[in-house]
Amino acid sequence: MSPLLELTGLHAAYGPSAVLHGIDLQVAEGGIATLLGANGAGKTTTLRAICQMMVAVTGEIRFAGERIDRLETEAIVRRGVAHVPDGRGTFTDLTVEENLRLGAYTRRDRKAVTADFDRIYDHFPRLRERRGQQAGTLSGGEQQMLAISRALMLRPRLLLLDEPSFGLAPLVVRDIFAILRRINQADRVGILLVEQNASLALDLADHAYLLETGRIALAGPSAEIAGDEAVRRAYLGY
Amino acid sequence: MMQALLHQILSGLANGGIYASVALALVMIYQSTHHVNFAQGEMAMFSTYIAWALIQAGLPYWLAFFLTLGFSFAAGVAIERIVLRPVANAPVLSVVVVFIGLLVILNSLAGWIFSYMIKSFPSPFPSDAWYGSPYLSPHEVGMIAVTLAVLTLVFGFFRFTPLGLAMRAAAQNPASARLVGIRVGWMLAFGWGLAGAIGAVAGMMAAPTLYLDPNMMTGVVLYGFAAALLGGIDNAWGAAAGGFIVGVAENLAGAYLVGTELKLTVALAIIVGVLVVRPAGLFGRTLIVRV
Amino acid sequence: MKPTLLRSLGLSLLLALALAVPFVASGYQIFQATMVLVYAIALFGLNILTGYNGQISLGHGAFYAIGAYSAAILIDHQIVPDWATVPIAGAICLVVGYLFGRPAARLAGLYLALATFALAVATPQILKYRGFEHWTGGSQGIILDKPDPPAFLPIDADQWLYLCCLAVTLVLFVLGRNLLRGRIGRALLAIRDHPIAAASMGIDTARYKAMTFGVSAAYTGIAGALGTFAAAFASPDSFDAFLSLRFLVGIVVGGLGSISGAFFGAAFIEFVPNLADRISKAAPWAIYGVLLILVIYLMPSGVAGLIRAMTQKINRDKETIREET
């Protein structure tokens, strides 16, 4: 079975400075992969390159077998790729409900959308409480839930997450990761997770890639990497 | 004395409706692009000429009205896609110059195609209609009604329709809008189309009183700027409120303070006053004053 | 030939040609040449503000009008001799410009553009105001006589006026050029490009910006005074919004932030209407509009920038040839 997401020889640059120097990466259908690395290694750049949010990108990006590296962001999203960016990217002046509705903007199946609203609110009851509130007034954890929910409203086949644990209390993070696992198992949504918190990420993911100054330094099943103490100490700091 | 005052206020509200419409168009474009559409008045003027030509060709008023709205919408979209796209990320001065270029092209095009002779433009509200009164002529009543209809439709569109929501999202946060699949470029273009159509309404409502010539909208758009700044250039409700306030203020100042010859100076005073004293306007939030 | 020697020869040639004009051209052509000089001064003024300092003014016609009316009123009421009106007009505009510039310094580009645009649109109405009629002549304006040349010179009023304008232009340009090439010019550019950095280096940004406004207004005001002598009248409708927009066209086409650009721009706005008017009344502004947009798309540094780029390329090619042989 061909992978859901496949990056081959991905290069990316911001103007004259090259950030990614040939990345090879795969996410299986319904699988969870995590991209780890220090700050500045190029993790966020990788996600942005996948969504064509950057200009100077070369290499192959295949989604469900189709090349998407020449498409516009909007077209990539319409094929079922949902990206939760770092900083969350919520529409702070719009209400919680409007944010969620926008997540489903490209969908035509109205009844299913309404059903999805209910499901999201079941996962995150706090969002239901605050549905009429301006998104900017929510706490950090709630905004992260909102950002992930908005992505889920797309009914994506692939979910790209950029540091979902950033700035959140450990209990909140634990809840969010539990929900991610549930969604992955129930709906077979593939996940590519960029994370600073390596232990959490390795716990959730099946596969791990270690990014070091724009190159994949290490790749393998996450259990192996988590189990290898030398690797953990050298690369992951624990 | 009270009668005269009441008349000035009510008539000011009628004019204010036109200023509110122009201000709304300006704010819509500002919200999505952070640019001031200096050519808004000339776009409205040109649309009014189109309507005039259609009426001259024998079309009934309301048919010409709605055809003109359609044309103005399409023209707005075209202007955004063709003229403004190349300078989307250019410095402020470049964009301002392009707007001014657009302004003078439309102005001279109107003069060339339709001549500089002043023309009269009909009002769809007959001067002996039942809803006239000593305080408000039928046309002024009509102006207020049309303005309220436009404002209601526009606000309803943005508040309750998916496309309106998408346009708001694209204006507030283009990057995130792309991530939910919104084609941000086209949202910008539709915003321009709407602004063009709203401007056309303002022009067609103003023309019967101001008479149609290529420079008809210069004063009106100045008041539109004043209204938008007063209300808060990033706030659509503020723009509408600002329009009515400015309309009344213009009339009162004209009647009791400076006489009718200095009306444009009143607009200038409001603009400079708002920028110096309270740049965010009455209801706005943007910090537009910098270092 | 060394570049600087070539340049000096070129400038001397231009100066000789300029001096020859009043003796070889007809009366009307002398008037046109005078107006080119007048506009060049006005455009230089606007360029100091917008090109060098980055403050967008769509309303410099107002300062031109203030200069024009100052001179006209002083002459009309015979308050000072002819020659004195020009520096007085400059001084008045310096003060008015500075006063306008202080609050304007706090406005971001777009809002300053808006405020100055409003000023441009409102100017004719202010000039026509009945309350000032005794001085300004209301809607009719003021009619002047051209200043007489000194008795010992065998030239007529047009030629005399042209030569005076030429002298003023040279003085103002040399002064301005030295100002802009030195420390002050660098400060202006710093404020334009990196305002926060400039402020943190100790440049009093607000005061510089206000002074720049004043100097810019003074140049344009002097141009207005000279222009009103050339035209021999001052009337409100000649100072409408389109005058300010003509100045904008001039500096954009001529070249923003360039000194020679002022001359290209001035020639452009003086001669295009004459030529295009024959096609139709609307043609000049249609041409201006299209050119404004095209210049921004294709040639953002205007004519002066184009020439500079071409001469640089010629010099670079010469270098390459020299290296290869």
PDB file of N, CA, C and O in Angstrom, chain B residues 30 34 36 82-83 86 92-94 97-98 100-101 104-105 108 112 116 222 225 229 261-265 268 271 275-276 288-291, chain C residues 50 56 103 106-108 110-111 113-115 117-119 121 125-126 129-130 196 245 252 256 280-282 285-286 289-290 292 296-297:
ATOM      1  N   TYR B  30     -10.285  48.445   3.091  1.00  0.00           N
ATOM      2  CA  TYR B  30      -9.224  48.615   4.066  1.00  0.00           C
ATOM      3  C   TYR B  30      -9.050  47.365   4.910  1.00  0.00           C
ATOM      4  O   TYR B  30      -7.929  46.931   5.181  1.00  0.00           O
ATOM      5  N   HIS B  34      -5.660  46.627   3.917  1.00  0.00           N
ATOM      6  CA  HIS B  34      -4.957  47.708   4.601  1.00  0.00           C
ATOM      7  C   HIS B  34      -4.545  48.820   3.653  1.00  0.00           C
ATOM      8  O   HIS B  34      -3.515  49.465   3.857  1.00  0.00           O
ATOM      9  N   VAL B  36      -6.195  52.282   1.448  1.00  0.00           N
ATOM     10  CA  VAL B  36      -7.311  53.191   1.242  1.00  0.00           C
ATOM     11  C   VAL B  36      -7.549  53.305  -0.253  1.00  0.00           C
ATOM     12  O   VAL B  36      -6.630  53.620  -1.001  1.00  0.00           O
ATOM     13  N   ILE B  82      -6.485  42.673 -11.945  1.00  0.00           N
ATOM     14  CA  ILE B  82      -5.571  43.105 -13.003  1.00  0.00           C
ATOM     15  C   ILE B  82      -4.656  44.238 -12.566  1.00  0.00           C
ATOM     16  O   ILE B  82      -3.454  44.199 -12.776  1.00  0.00           O
ATOM     17  N   VAL B  83      -5.239  45.272 -11.958  1.00  0.00           N
ATOM     18  CA  VAL B  83      -4.433  46.459 -11.672  1.00  0.00           C
ATOM     19  C   VAL B  83      -3.686  46.324 -10.351  1.00  0.00           C
ATOM     20  O   VAL B  83      -2.555  46.784 -10.220  1.00  0.00           O
ATOM     21  N   PRO B  86      -0.377  43.144  -9.206  1.00  0.00           N
ATOM     22  CA  PRO B  86       1.075  43.316  -9.335  1.00  0.00           C
ATOM     23  C   PRO B  86       1.697  44.098  -8.190  1.00  0.00           C
ATOM     24  O   PRO B  86       2.893  43.963  -7.939  1.00  0.00           O
ATOM     25  N   VAL B  92       4.043  51.166   0.361  1.00  0.00           N
ATOM     26  CA  VAL B  92       2.834  51.978   0.426  1.00  0.00           C
ATOM     27  C   VAL B  92       2.792  53.010  -0.681  1.00  0.00           C
ATOM     28  O   VAL B  92       1.762  53.194  -1.349  1.00  0.00           O
ATOM     29  N   LEU B  93       3.909  53.679  -0.912  1.00  0.00           N
ATOM     30  CA  LEU B  93       3.922  54.747  -1.912  1.00  0.00           C
ATOM     31  C   LEU B  93       3.537  54.210  -3.287  1.00  0.00           C
ATOM     32  O   LEU B  93       2.752  54.821  -4.010  1.00  0.00           O
ATOM     33  N   SER B  94       4.068  53.038  -3.631  1.00  0.00           N
ATOM     34  CA  SER B  94       3.738  52.467  -4.940  1.00  0.00           C
ATOM     35  C   SER B  94       2.250  52.214  -5.063  1.00  0.00           C
ATOM     36  O   SER B  94       1.634  52.520  -6.085  1.00  0.00           O
ATOM     37  N   VAL B  97       0.329  55.438  -5.447  1.00  0.00           N
ATOM     38  CA  VAL B  97       0.467  55.986  -6.797  1.00  0.00           C
ATOM     39  C   VAL B  97      -0.417  55.234  -7.781  1.00  0.00           C
ATOM     40  O   VAL B  97      -1.064  55.842  -8.648  1.00  0.00           O
ATOM     41  N   VAL B  98      -0.483  53.911  -7.643  1.00  0.00           N
ATOM     42  CA  VAL B  98      -1.342  53.139  -8.549  1.00  0.00           C
ATOM     43  C   VAL B  98      -2.807  53.537  -8.355  1.00  0.00           C
ATOM     44  O   VAL B  98      -3.552  53.709  -9.327  1.00  0.00           O
ATOM     45  N   ILE B 100      -3.900  56.440  -7.385  1.00  0.00           N
ATOM     46  CA  ILE B 100      -4.085  57.748  -7.998  1.00  0.00           C
ATOM     47  C   ILE B 100      -4.145  57.605  -9.516  1.00  0.00           C
ATOM     48  O   ILE B 100      -4.936  58.275 -10.200  1.00  0.00           O
ATOM     49  N   GLY B 101      -3.299  56.730 -10.056  1.00  0.00           N
ATOM     50  CA  GLY B 101      -3.347  56.489 -11.498  1.00  0.00           C
ATOM     51  C   GLY B 101      -4.731  56.024 -11.921  1.00  0.00           C
ATOM     52  O   GLY B 101      -5.304  56.509 -12.908  1.00  0.00           O
ATOM     53  N   VAL B 104      -7.239  58.985 -11.881  1.00  0.00           N
ATOM     54  CA  VAL B 104      -7.238  59.932 -12.993  1.00  0.00           C
ATOM     55  C   VAL B 104      -7.621  59.268 -14.314  1.00  0.00           C
ATOM     56  O   VAL B 104      -8.186  59.920 -15.198  1.00  0.00           O
ATOM     57  N   ILE B 105      -7.329  57.972 -14.433  1.00  0.00           N
ATOM     58  CA  ILE B 105      -7.751  57.289 -15.662  1.00  0.00           C
ATOM     59  C   ILE B 105      -9.275  57.257 -15.746  1.00  0.00           C
ATOM     60  O   ILE B 105      -9.872  57.579 -16.785  1.00  0.00           O
ATOM     61  N   SER B 108     -10.651  60.788 -16.468  1.00  0.00           N
ATOM     62  CA  SER B 108     -10.494  61.268 -17.846  1.00  0.00           C
ATOM     63  C   SER B 108     -11.270  60.387 -18.823  1.00  0.00           C
ATOM     64  O   SER B 108     -11.781  60.876 -19.832  1.00  0.00           O
ATOM     65  N   TRP B 112     -13.866  61.725 -21.462  1.00  0.00           N
ATOM     66  CA  TRP B 112     -13.685  61.481 -22.899  1.00  0.00           C
ATOM     67  C   TRP B 112     -14.911  60.809 -23.493  1.00  0.00           C
ATOM     68  O   TRP B 112     -15.403  61.209 -24.545  1.00  0.00           O
ATOM     69  N   TYR B 116     -17.547  66.520 -20.819  1.00  0.00           N
ATOM     70  CA  TYR B 116     -17.503  67.181 -19.516  1.00  0.00           C
ATOM     71  C   TYR B 116     -18.756  67.981 -19.240  1.00  0.00           C
ATOM     72  O   TYR B 116     -18.857  68.644 -18.217  1.00  0.00           O
ATOM     73  N   LEU B 222     -14.542  62.633  -0.282  1.00  0.00           N
ATOM     74  CA  LEU B 222     -13.837  63.268   0.827  1.00  0.00           C
ATOM     75  C   LEU B 222     -14.626  63.096   2.113  1.00  0.00           C
ATOM     76  O   LEU B 222     -14.081  62.780   3.171  1.00  0.00           O
ATOM     77  N   PHE B 225     -14.252  59.564   3.254  1.00  0.00           N
ATOM     78  CA  PHE B 225     -13.013  59.373   4.015  1.00  0.00           C
ATOM     79  C   PHE B 225     -13.193  59.850   5.445  1.00  0.00           C
ATOM     80  O   PHE B 225     -12.809  59.194   6.408  1.00  0.00           O
ATOM     81  N   LEU B 229     -12.877  57.484   8.729  1.00  0.00           N
ATOM     82  CA  LEU B 229     -11.898  57.752   9.782  1.00  0.00           C
ATOM     83  C   LEU B 229     -12.594  58.014  11.103  1.00  0.00           C
ATOM     84  O   LEU B 229     -12.159  57.535  12.145  1.00  0.00           O
ATOM     85  N   GLU B 261     -20.119  77.534   1.510  1.00  0.00           N
ATOM     86  CA  GLU B 261     -18.983  77.540   0.583  1.00  0.00           C
ATOM     87  C   GLU B 261     -17.782  76.789   1.103  1.00  0.00           C
ATOM     88  O   GLU B 261     -16.860  76.528   0.355  1.00  0.00           O
ATOM     89  N   LEU B 262     -17.769  76.478   2.400  1.00  0.00           N
ATOM     90  CA  LEU B 262     -16.569  75.857   2.955  1.00  0.00           C
ATOM     91  C   LEU B 262     -16.822  74.407   3.348  1.00  0.00           C
ATOM     92  O   LEU B 262     -16.153  73.882   4.214  1.00  0.00           O
ATOM     93  N   LYS B 263     -17.772  73.762   2.683  1.00  0.00           N
ATOM     94  CA  LYS B 263     -18.140  72.419   3.117  1.00  0.00           C
ATOM     95  C   LYS B 263     -16.976  71.453   3.034  1.00  0.00           C
ATOM     96  O   LYS B 263     -16.798  70.604   3.887  1.00  0.00           O
ATOM     97  N   LEU B 264     -16.161  71.560   1.993  1.00  0.00           N
ATOM     98  CA  LEU B 264     -15.036  70.630   1.872  1.00  0.00           C
ATOM     99  C   LEU B 264     -14.039  70.855   2.994  1.00  0.00           C
ATOM    100  O   LEU B 264     -13.366  69.937   3.441  1.00  0.00           O
ATOM    101  N   THR B 265     -13.933  72.113   3.447  1.00  0.00           N
ATOM    102  CA  THR B 265     -13.021  72.401   4.549  1.00  0.00           C
ATOM    103  C   THR B 265     -13.482  71.687   5.810  1.00  0.00           C
ATOM    104  O   THR B 265     -12.658  71.257   6.616  1.00  0.00           O
ATOM    105  N   LEU B 268     -12.171  68.289   5.536  1.00  0.00           N
ATOM    106  CA  LEU B 268     -10.730  68.327   5.815  1.00  0.00           C
ATOM    107  C   LEU B 268     -10.488  68.437   7.312  1.00  0.00           C
ATOM    108  O   LEU B 268      -9.644  67.738   7.877  1.00  0.00           O
ATOM    109  N   ILE B 271     -11.107  65.144   9.006  1.00  0.00           N
ATOM    110  CA  ILE B 271     -10.044  64.185   8.717  1.00  0.00           C
ATOM    111  C   ILE B 271      -8.801  64.490   9.540  1.00  0.00           C
ATOM    112  O   ILE B 271      -8.255  63.634  10.243  1.00  0.00           O
ATOM    113  N   LEU B 275      -7.277  62.308  12.819  1.00  0.00           N
ATOM    114  CA  LEU B 275      -5.936  61.742  12.738  1.00  0.00           C
ATOM    115  C   LEU B 275      -5.028  62.269  13.835  1.00  0.00           C
ATOM    116  O   LEU B 275      -4.161  61.560  14.333  1.00  0.00           O
ATOM    117  N   VAL B 276      -5.230  63.528  14.205  1.00  0.00           N
ATOM    118  CA  VAL B 276      -4.354  64.113  15.211  1.00  0.00           C
ATOM    119  C   VAL B 276      -4.804  63.744  16.621  1.00  0.00           C
ATOM    120  O   VAL B 276      -3.992  63.426  17.483  1.00  0.00           O
ATOM    121  N   ILE B 288      -2.891  53.313  14.069  1.00  0.00           N
ATOM    122  CA  ILE B 288      -2.335  53.695  12.784  1.00  0.00           C
ATOM    123  C   ILE B 288      -1.255  54.744  12.920  1.00  0.00           C
ATOM    124  O   ILE B 288      -0.654  55.161  11.956  1.00  0.00           O
ATOM    125  N   VAL B 289      -1.015  55.193  14.137  1.00  0.00           N
ATOM    126  CA  VAL B 289       0.057  56.150  14.349  1.00  0.00           C
ATOM    127  C   VAL B 289       1.308  55.371  14.708  1.00  0.00           C
ATOM    128  O   VAL B 289       1.263  54.445  15.494  1.00  0.00           O
ATOM    129  N   ARG B 290       2.396  55.736  14.111  1.00  0.00           N
ATOM    130  CA  ARG B 290       3.611  54.988  14.397  1.00  0.00           C
ATOM    131  C   ARG B 290       4.716  55.897  14.884  1.00  0.00           C
ATOM    132  O   ARG B 290       4.479  57.024  15.309  1.00  0.00           O
ATOM    133  N   VAL B 291       5.952  55.453  14.782  1.00  0.00           N
ATOM    134  CA  VAL B 291       7.110  56.149  15.358  1.00  0.00           C
ATOM    135  C   VAL B 291       7.070  57.673  15.206  1.00  0.00           C
ATOM    136  O   VAL B 291       7.180  58.166  14.116  1.00  0.00           O
TER     137      VAL B 291
ATOM    138  N   THR C  50       8.964  63.321  -0.175  1.00  0.00           N
ATOM    139  CA  THR C  50       8.431  62.005  -0.473  1.00  0.00           C
ATOM    140  C   THR C  50       9.513  61.031  -0.930  1.00  0.00           C
ATOM    141  O   THR C  50       9.556  59.893  -0.491  1.00  0.00           O
ATOM    142  N   ILE C  56       4.514  60.743   2.249  1.00  0.00           N
ATOM    143  CA  ILE C  56       3.729  60.891   1.023  1.00  0.00           C
ATOM    144  C   ILE C  56       2.859  62.137   1.089  1.00  0.00           C
ATOM    145  O   ILE C  56       2.029  62.273   1.980  1.00  0.00           O
ATOM    146  N   PRO C 103       2.363  67.608  13.482  1.00  0.00           N
ATOM    147  CA  PRO C 103       1.425  66.503  13.702  1.00  0.00           C
ATOM    148  C   PRO C 103       1.535  65.444  12.613  1.00  0.00           C
ATOM    149  O   PRO C 103       1.353  64.257  12.877  1.00  0.00           O
ATOM    150  N   ARG C 106       3.650  62.117  12.926  1.00  0.00           N
ATOM    151  CA  ARG C 106       3.206  60.923  13.642  1.00  0.00           C
ATOM    152  C   ARG C 106       2.355  60.008  12.790  1.00  0.00           C
ATOM    153  O   ARG C 106       1.991  58.923  13.226  1.00  0.00           O
ATOM    154  N   LEU C 107       2.008  60.441  11.595  1.00  0.00           N
ATOM    155  CA  LEU C 107       1.095  59.637  10.784  1.00  0.00           C
ATOM    156  C   LEU C 107       1.845  58.675   9.885  1.00  0.00           C
ATOM    157  O   LEU C 107       2.821  59.033   9.256  1.00  0.00           O
ATOM    158  N   ALA C 108       1.353  57.456   9.819  1.00  0.00           N
ATOM    159  CA  ALA C 108       1.923  56.500   8.872  1.00  0.00           C
ATOM    160  C   ALA C 108       1.573  56.928   7.454  1.00  0.00           C
ATOM    161  O   ALA C 108       0.604  57.634   7.230  1.00  0.00           O
ATOM    162  N   LEU C 110       0.103  56.031   4.707  1.00  0.00           N
ATOM    163  CA  LEU C 110      -1.217  56.031   4.096  1.00  0.00           C
ATOM    164  C   LEU C 110      -2.086  57.165   4.621  1.00  0.00           C
ATOM    165  O   LEU C 110      -2.841  57.800   3.865  1.00  0.00           O
ATOM    166  N   TYR C 111      -1.998  57.438   5.896  1.00  0.00           N
ATOM    167  CA  TYR C 111      -2.881  58.431   6.506  1.00  0.00           C
ATOM    168  C   TYR C 111      -2.414  59.841   6.184  1.00  0.00           C
ATOM    169  O   TYR C 111      -3.222  60.755   6.041  1.00  0.00           O
ATOM    170  N   ALA C 113      -1.022  60.486   3.355  1.00  0.00           N
ATOM    171  CA  ALA C 113      -1.503  60.634   1.980  1.00  0.00           C
ATOM    172  C   ALA C 113      -2.951  61.082   1.984  1.00  0.00           C
ATOM    173  O   ALA C 113      -3.358  61.970   1.218  1.00  0.00           O
ATOM    174  N   LEU C 114      -3.741  60.472   2.844  1.00  0.00           N
ATOM    175  CA  LEU C 114      -5.159  60.799   2.929  1.00  0.00           C
ATOM    176  C   LEU C 114      -5.355  62.237   3.363  1.00  0.00           C
ATOM    177  O   LEU C 114      -6.141  62.988   2.765  1.00  0.00           O
ATOM    178  N   ALA C 115      -4.631  62.641   4.411  1.00  0.00           N
ATOM    179  CA  ALA C 115      -4.796  64.002   4.921  1.00  0.00           C
ATOM    180  C   ALA C 115      -4.379  65.031   3.872  1.00  0.00           C
ATOM    181  O   ALA C 115      -5.057  66.039   3.667  1.00  0.00           O
ATOM    182  N   PHE C 117      -4.332  64.595   0.656  1.00  0.00           N
ATOM    183  CA  PHE C 117      -5.292  64.542  -0.437  1.00  0.00           C
ATOM    184  C   PHE C 117      -6.494  65.423  -0.112  1.00  0.00           C
ATOM    185  O   PHE C 117      -6.980  66.185  -0.952  1.00  0.00           O
ATOM    186  N   ALA C 118      -6.957  65.317   1.148  1.00  0.00           N
ATOM    187  CA  ALA C 118      -8.067  66.156   1.566  1.00  0.00           C
ATOM    188  C   ALA C 118      -7.698  67.630   1.453  1.00  0.00           C
ATOM    189  O   ALA C 118      -8.503  68.464   1.009  1.00  0.00           O
ATOM    190  N   LEU C 119      -6.467  67.944   1.827  1.00  0.00           N
ATOM    191  CA  LEU C 119      -6.005  69.330   1.711  1.00  0.00           C
ATOM    192  C   LEU C 119      -6.061  69.804   0.265  1.00  0.00           C
ATOM    193  O   LEU C 119      -6.536  70.897  -0.044  1.00  0.00           O
ATOM    194  N   VAL C 121      -7.932  68.726  -2.169  1.00  0.00           N
ATOM    195  CA  VAL C 121      -9.297  68.883  -2.669  1.00  0.00           C
ATOM    196  C   VAL C 121      -9.944  70.136  -2.098  1.00  0.00           C
ATOM    197  O   VAL C 121     -10.727  70.813  -2.776  1.00  0.00           O
ATOM    198  N   GLN C 125     -11.600  75.785  -2.548  1.00  0.00           N
ATOM    199  CA  GLN C 125     -12.696  76.352  -1.767  1.00  0.00           C
ATOM    200  C   GLN C 125     -12.182  77.359  -0.752  1.00  0.00           C
ATOM    201  O   GLN C 125     -12.782  78.409  -0.553  1.00  0.00           O
ATOM    202  N   ILE C 126     -11.069  77.003  -0.091  1.00  0.00           N
ATOM    203  CA  ILE C 126     -10.519  77.922   0.906  1.00  0.00           C
ATOM    204  C   ILE C 126     -10.084  79.219   0.240  1.00  0.00           C
ATOM    205  O   ILE C 126     -10.295  80.314   0.777  1.00  0.00           O
ATOM    206  N   TYR C 129     -12.928  81.625  -0.516  1.00  0.00           N
ATOM    207  CA  TYR C 129     -13.775  81.994   0.609  1.00  0.00           C
ATOM    208  C   TYR C 129     -14.007  83.498   0.664  1.00  0.00           C
ATOM    209  O   TYR C 129     -13.085  84.301   0.574  1.00  0.00           O
ATOM    210  N   ARG C 130     -15.258  83.862   0.835  1.00  0.00           N
ATOM    211  CA  ARG C 130     -15.620  85.272   0.775  1.00  0.00           C
ATOM    212  C   ARG C 130     -14.978  86.078   1.887  1.00  0.00           C
ATOM    213  O   ARG C 130     -14.705  87.256   1.718  1.00  0.00           O
ATOM    214  N   ILE C 196      12.670  53.172  13.139  1.00  0.00           N
ATOM    215  CA  ILE C 196      12.915  52.824  14.549  1.00  0.00           C
ATOM    216  C   ILE C 196      14.405  52.834  14.847  1.00  0.00           C
ATOM    217  O   ILE C 196      14.839  53.338  15.882  1.00  0.00           O
ATOM    218  N   LEU C 245      -1.751  66.451  -7.983  1.00  0.00           N
ATOM    219  CA  LEU C 245      -1.552  65.160  -8.638  1.00  0.00           C
ATOM    220  C   LEU C 245      -0.535  65.285  -9.764  1.00  0.00           C
ATOM    221  O   LEU C 245       0.224  64.363 -10.036  1.00  0.00           O
ATOM    222  N   VAL C 252       7.136  60.891  -9.769  1.00  0.00           N
ATOM    223  CA  VAL C 252       7.136  59.455 -10.033  1.00  0.00           C
ATOM    224  C   VAL C 252       7.790  59.165 -11.384  1.00  0.00           C
ATOM    225  O   VAL C 252       8.641  58.298 -11.500  1.00  0.00           O
ATOM    226  N   LEU C 256      11.810  59.095  -8.173  1.00  0.00           N
ATOM    227  CA  LEU C 256      11.716  59.434  -6.761  1.00  0.00           C
ATOM    228  C   LEU C 256      13.100  59.442  -6.143  1.00  0.00           C
ATOM    229  O   LEU C 256      13.916  58.578  -6.417  1.00  0.00           O
ATOM    230  N   SER C 280      -7.486  65.226 -27.230  1.00  0.00           N
ATOM    231  CA  SER C 280      -8.750  65.527 -26.571  1.00  0.00           C
ATOM    232  C   SER C 280      -8.444  66.142 -25.219  1.00  0.00           C
ATOM    233  O   SER C 280      -7.345  66.036 -24.716  1.00  0.00           O
ATOM    234  N   LYS C 281      -9.459  66.740 -24.628  1.00  0.00           N
ATOM    235  CA  LYS C 281      -9.265  67.386 -23.332  1.00  0.00           C
ATOM    236  C   LYS C 281      -8.919  66.351 -22.273  1.00  0.00           C
ATOM    237  O   LYS C 281      -8.231  66.642 -21.311  1.00  0.00           O
ATOM    238  N   ALA C 282      -9.430  65.156 -22.458  1.00  0.00           N
ATOM    239  CA  ALA C 282      -9.235  64.127 -21.439  1.00  0.00           C
ATOM    240  C   ALA C 282      -7.888  63.445 -21.564  1.00  0.00           C
ATOM    241  O   ALA C 282      -7.412  62.824 -20.638  1.00  0.00           O
ATOM    242  N   TRP C 285      -4.665  63.553 -18.890  1.00  0.00           N
ATOM    243  CA  TRP C 285      -4.774  62.823 -17.627  1.00  0.00           C
ATOM    244  C   TRP C 285      -4.862  61.322 -17.840  1.00  0.00           C
ATOM    245  O   TRP C 285      -4.422  60.542 -17.003  1.00  0.00           O
ATOM    246  N   ALA C 286      -5.440  60.917 -18.961  1.00  0.00           N
ATOM    247  CA  ALA C 286      -5.440  59.487 -19.246  1.00  0.00           C
ATOM    248  C   ALA C 286      -4.000  59.014 -19.403  1.00  0.00           C
ATOM    249  O   ALA C 286      -3.610  57.967 -18.877  1.00  0.00           O
ATOM    250  N   GLY C 289      -2.302  58.948 -16.019  1.00  0.00           N
ATOM    251  CA  GLY C 289      -2.733  57.803 -15.219  1.00  0.00           C
ATOM    252  C   GLY C 289      -2.060  56.520 -15.664  1.00  0.00           C
ATOM    253  O   GLY C 289      -1.525  55.767 -14.839  1.00  0.00           O
ATOM    254  N   VAL C 290      -2.095  56.288 -16.968  1.00  0.00           N
ATOM    255  CA  VAL C 290      -1.482  55.063 -17.484  1.00  0.00           C
ATOM    256  C   VAL C 290       0.006  55.045 -17.166  1.00  0.00           C
ATOM    257  O   VAL C 290       0.561  54.037 -16.741  1.00  0.00           O
ATOM    258  N   LEU C 292       1.589  56.624 -14.714  1.00  0.00           N
ATOM    259  CA  LEU C 292       1.796  56.406 -13.282  1.00  0.00           C
ATOM    260  C   LEU C 292       1.835  54.915 -12.994  1.00  0.00           C
ATOM    261  O   LEU C 292       2.735  54.422 -12.324  1.00  0.00           O
ATOM    262  N   ILE C 296       5.252  52.494 -12.087  1.00  0.00           N
ATOM    263  CA  ILE C 296       5.331  51.719 -10.852  1.00  0.00           C
ATOM    264  C   ILE C 296       5.566  50.246 -11.153  1.00  0.00           C
ATOM    265  O   ILE C 296       6.347  49.575 -10.488  1.00  0.00           O
ATOM    266  N   TYR C 297       4.881  49.738 -12.194  1.00  0.00           N
ATOM    267  CA  TYR C 297       5.067  48.319 -12.516  1.00  0.00           C
ATOM    268  C   TYR C 297       6.472  48.049 -13.042  1.00  0.00           C
ATOM    269  O   TYR C 297       7.112  47.086 -12.691  1.00  0.00           O
TER     270      TYR C 297
END
